[in-house]
Amino acid sequence: AILAQVLSQLVSRTQRRVDLDGMALHMAITLGMISFTVSPVAAGLRSNLVWKPEPCEAGKPCHKLYEHSYGSEFIGACPTESVTVAEGCAAYFDGKEEAEKCPQLTCPKALGKTFKLTCSGGCCPTCWAPDHVVGLDRHTAIESGLVVETAPAAPPSCAGARCFEPTCAEGFAKGYVQGQCCYSCVASR
């Protein structure tokens, strides 16, 4: 299926780039005249397309791949069992037509990495890719005097957050803003 998708994309790109009619292009592919282009592209796309979210574990954020209805590209609501607050979704969807409930997203590629639609507790699917696929550096290994603990009043969702000691400009002082994880610079009194 992936190879067919790659060939389809390659054919459409090749048709735009090279002024060949459909028959000549078909013959070029059949005779292997452009096969050198297909295999590296297929290999590169395959490595970015085959990832799946890790299995769900209790107490950790859970991402499950969104499954379109058979033969459709329409994006509907996430399954009720994957939603964190089903009552909130019911209120959000109330009075909306099916086509208005969730945005019709096309997941992007960032730095050549493919994002996928996942259900992660919200009402609608979102585009997501795990850190190891995207190559995100969360700076979890920083050992520095500049890294400080979260604010004592920080919400529980801040567990594991990394904060830095703020350096405030004149007229501002280190202070806490309700709901944030870290201290920030607030106007002096």
Coordinates of C-alpha atoms in Angstrom, one line a residue:
A1 CA 0.0 0.0 0.0
I2 CA 2.8 2.4 0.8
L3 CA 4.6 1.6 -2.4
A4 CA 1.4 2.2 -4.4
Q5 CA 1.0 5.6 -2.6
V6 CA 4.6 6.5 -3.3
L7 CA 4.2 5.5 -7.0
S8 CA 1.1 7.6 -7.2
Q9 CA 2.8 10.6 -5.7
L10 CA 5.8 10.1 -7.9
V11 CA 3.7 9.8 -11.1
S12 CA 1.9 13.1 -10.3
R13 CA 5.1 14.9 -9.5
T14 CA 6.8 13.5 -12.6
Q15 CA 3.9 14.5 -14.7
R16 CA 4.2 18.1 -13.5
R17 CA 8.0 18.2 -13.9
V18 CA 8.5 16.4 -17.2
D19 CA 6.3 17.0 -20.2
L20 CA 5.5 13.4 -20.9
D21 CA 2.1 12.1 -21.9
G22 CA 0.5 9.4 -19.7
M23 CA 1.5 6.6 -22.0
A24 CA 5.2 7.6 -22.1
L25 CA 5.3 7.9 -18.4
H26 CA 3.7 4.5 -17.9
M27 CA 6.2 3.0 -20.3
A28 CA 9.1 4.7 -18.4
I29 CA 7.9 3.2 -15.1
T30 CA 7.2 -0.2 -16.6
L31 CA 10.6 -0.4 -18.3
G32 CA 12.4 0.7 -15.1
M33 CA 13.7 3.9 -16.6
I34 CA 12.8 5.8 -13.5
S35 CA 13.0 3.0 -10.9
F36 CA 16.2 4.5 -9.5
T37 CA 14.0 7.4 -8.2
V38 CA 11.3 5.2 -6.7
S39 CA 13.4 3.0 -4.4
P40 CA 15.1 5.8 -2.4
V41 CA 11.9 7.7 -2.2
A42 CA 10.0 4.7 -1.1
A43 CA 12.6 3.8 1.5
G44 CA 12.7 7.3 2.9
L45 CA 8.9 7.6 3.1
R46 CA 8.5 4.2 4.6
S47 CA 10.7 5.0 7.5
N48 CA 8.6 8.1 8.3
L49 CA 5.3 6.4 7.7
V50 CA 5.6 3.2 9.7
W51 CA 5.7 4.6 13.2
K52 CA 2.9 3.9 15.6
P53 CA 2.2 5.4 19.1
E54 CA 3.5 3.5 22.0
P55 CA 0.9 1.3 23.8
C56 CA -1.0 3.2 26.4
E57 CA 0.1 3.1 30.1
A58 CA -1.8 4.2 33.1
G59 CA -1.0 7.7 34.2
K60 CA 0.7 8.7 31.0
P61 CA -0.7 10.6 28.0
C62 CA -2.1 8.2 25.5
H63 CA -2.1 8.6 21.7
K64 CA -4.1 6.3 19.5
L65 CA -4.1 6.5 15.7
Y66 CA -7.3 7.9 14.3
E67 CA -9.1 5.6 11.9
H68 CA -11.1 7.1 9.1
S69 CA -14.4 5.5 8.1
Y70 CA -13.8 2.9 5.4
G71 CA -13.1 4.5 2.1
S72 CA -13.4 8.1 3.5
E73 CA -11.0 10.9 4.3
F74 CA -13.6 12.7 6.4
I75 CA -12.4 13.5 9.9
G76 CA -15.0 12.9 12.6
A77 CA -14.9 12.9 16.3
C78 CA -12.6 10.7 18.3
P79 CA -14.2 7.5 19.8
T80 CA -16.0 8.2 23.0
E81 CA -13.8 5.7 25.0
S82 CA -10.7 7.7 24.0
V83 CA -12.1 11.1 25.2
T84 CA -11.1 12.4 28.6
V85 CA -14.3 14.4 29.3
A86 CA -17.1 13.0 27.2
E87 CA -19.6 15.5 28.6
G88 CA -17.4 18.4 27.4
C89 CA -17.4 17.0 23.9
A90 CA -21.2 16.5 23.9
A91 CA -21.6 20.2 24.9
Y92 CA -19.0 21.3 22.2
F93 CA -20.8 19.2 19.5
D94 CA -24.3 20.2 20.5
G95 CA -26.2 21.6 17.6
K96 CA -23.4 21.2 15.1
E97 CA -23.7 19.3 11.8
E98 CA -21.3 16.4 11.5
A99 CA -19.1 18.3 9.1
E100 CA -18.7 21.2 11.5
K101 CA -17.7 19.2 14.6
C102 CA -14.0 18.6 13.8
P103 CA -11.5 20.5 11.5
Q104 CA -10.7 18.7 8.3
L105 CA -6.9 18.5 8.9
T106 CA -4.1 17.4 6.6
C107 CA -1.2 16.5 8.8
P108 CA 2.0 18.2 7.8
K109 CA 5.5 16.9 7.3
A110 CA 8.1 18.7 9.4
L111 CA 11.8 18.3 8.5
G112 CA 10.7 15.3 6.4
K113 CA 8.9 13.6 9.3
T114 CA 5.3 12.5 8.9
F115 CA 2.8 13.5 11.5
K116 CA -0.4 11.4 11.9
L117 CA -3.9 12.0 13.2
T118 CA -4.2 10.7 16.7
C119 CA -6.9 10.8 19.4
S120 CA -5.2 11.8 22.7
G121 CA -8.1 12.6 25.0
G122 CA -9.7 15.5 23.1
C123 CA -12.9 15.6 21.2
C124 CA -11.2 15.7 17.7
P125 CA -8.1 14.1 16.3
T126 CA -4.9 16.2 16.2
C127 CA -1.7 15.9 14.1
W128 CA 1.0 14.3 16.3
A129 CA 4.3 12.4 16.1
P130 CA 6.4 11.0 18.9
D131 CA 9.5 12.9 20.0
H132 CA 11.8 10.2 18.7
V133 CA 10.3 10.5 15.2
V134 CA 10.5 14.3 15.2
G135 CA 13.8 14.4 16.9
L136 CA 12.5 16.9 19.6
D137 CA 15.0 17.8 22.2
R138 CA 13.2 18.6 25.5
H139 CA 16.5 19.4 27.3
T140 CA 15.8 16.9 30.0
A141 CA 19.6 16.3 30.6
I142 CA 20.4 20.0 31.4
E143 CA 22.3 20.2 34.6
S144 CA 22.9 23.8 35.4
G145 CA 22.4 26.3 38.2
L146 CA 20.0 28.1 35.9
V147 CA 17.5 25.2 36.0
V148 CA 15.2 25.5 39.1
E149 CA 12.2 23.6 40.5
T150 CA 8.7 24.4 39.4
A151 CA 6.8 27.0 41.5
P152 CA 5.3 25.5 44.7
A153 CA 1.8 26.7 43.6
A154 CA 2.2 25.1 40.1
P155 CA -0.7 22.8 39.0
P156 CA -0.1 19.0 39.1
S157 CA 0.1 18.9 35.3
C158 CA 3.5 20.7 35.6
A159 CA 5.1 17.5 37.0
G160 CA 8.4 17.0 35.1
A161 CA 8.5 20.6 33.8
R162 CA 11.9 22.3 33.6
C163 CA 12.1 25.9 34.7
F164 CA 14.8 28.5 34.5
E165 CA 15.6 31.2 37.0
P166 CA 14.1 34.4 35.5
T167 CA 16.3 37.4 34.9
C168 CA 14.0 40.4 35.1
A169 CA 14.3 43.8 33.5
E170 CA 14.0 47.0 35.5
G171 CA 10.5 47.5 36.8
F172 CA 9.8 43.8 36.9
A173 CA 10.5 41.2 39.6
K174 CA 10.3 37.4 40.0
G175 CA 6.8 36.4 40.7
Y176 CA 4.2 33.7 40.2
V177 CA 1.3 33.9 37.8
Q178 CA -1.6 31.5 38.7
G179 CA -1.8 28.4 36.6
Q180 CA 1.8 28.6 35.2
C181 CA 4.5 26.0 36.0
C182 CA 7.4 28.4 36.5
Y183 CA 8.1 31.7 38.1
S184 CA 8.2 34.6 35.6
C185 CA 8.8 38.3 35.6
V186 CA 5.9 40.4 36.7
A187 CA 5.5 44.2 37.1
S188 CA 7.0 45.4 40.3
R189 CA 4.6 47.1 42.8

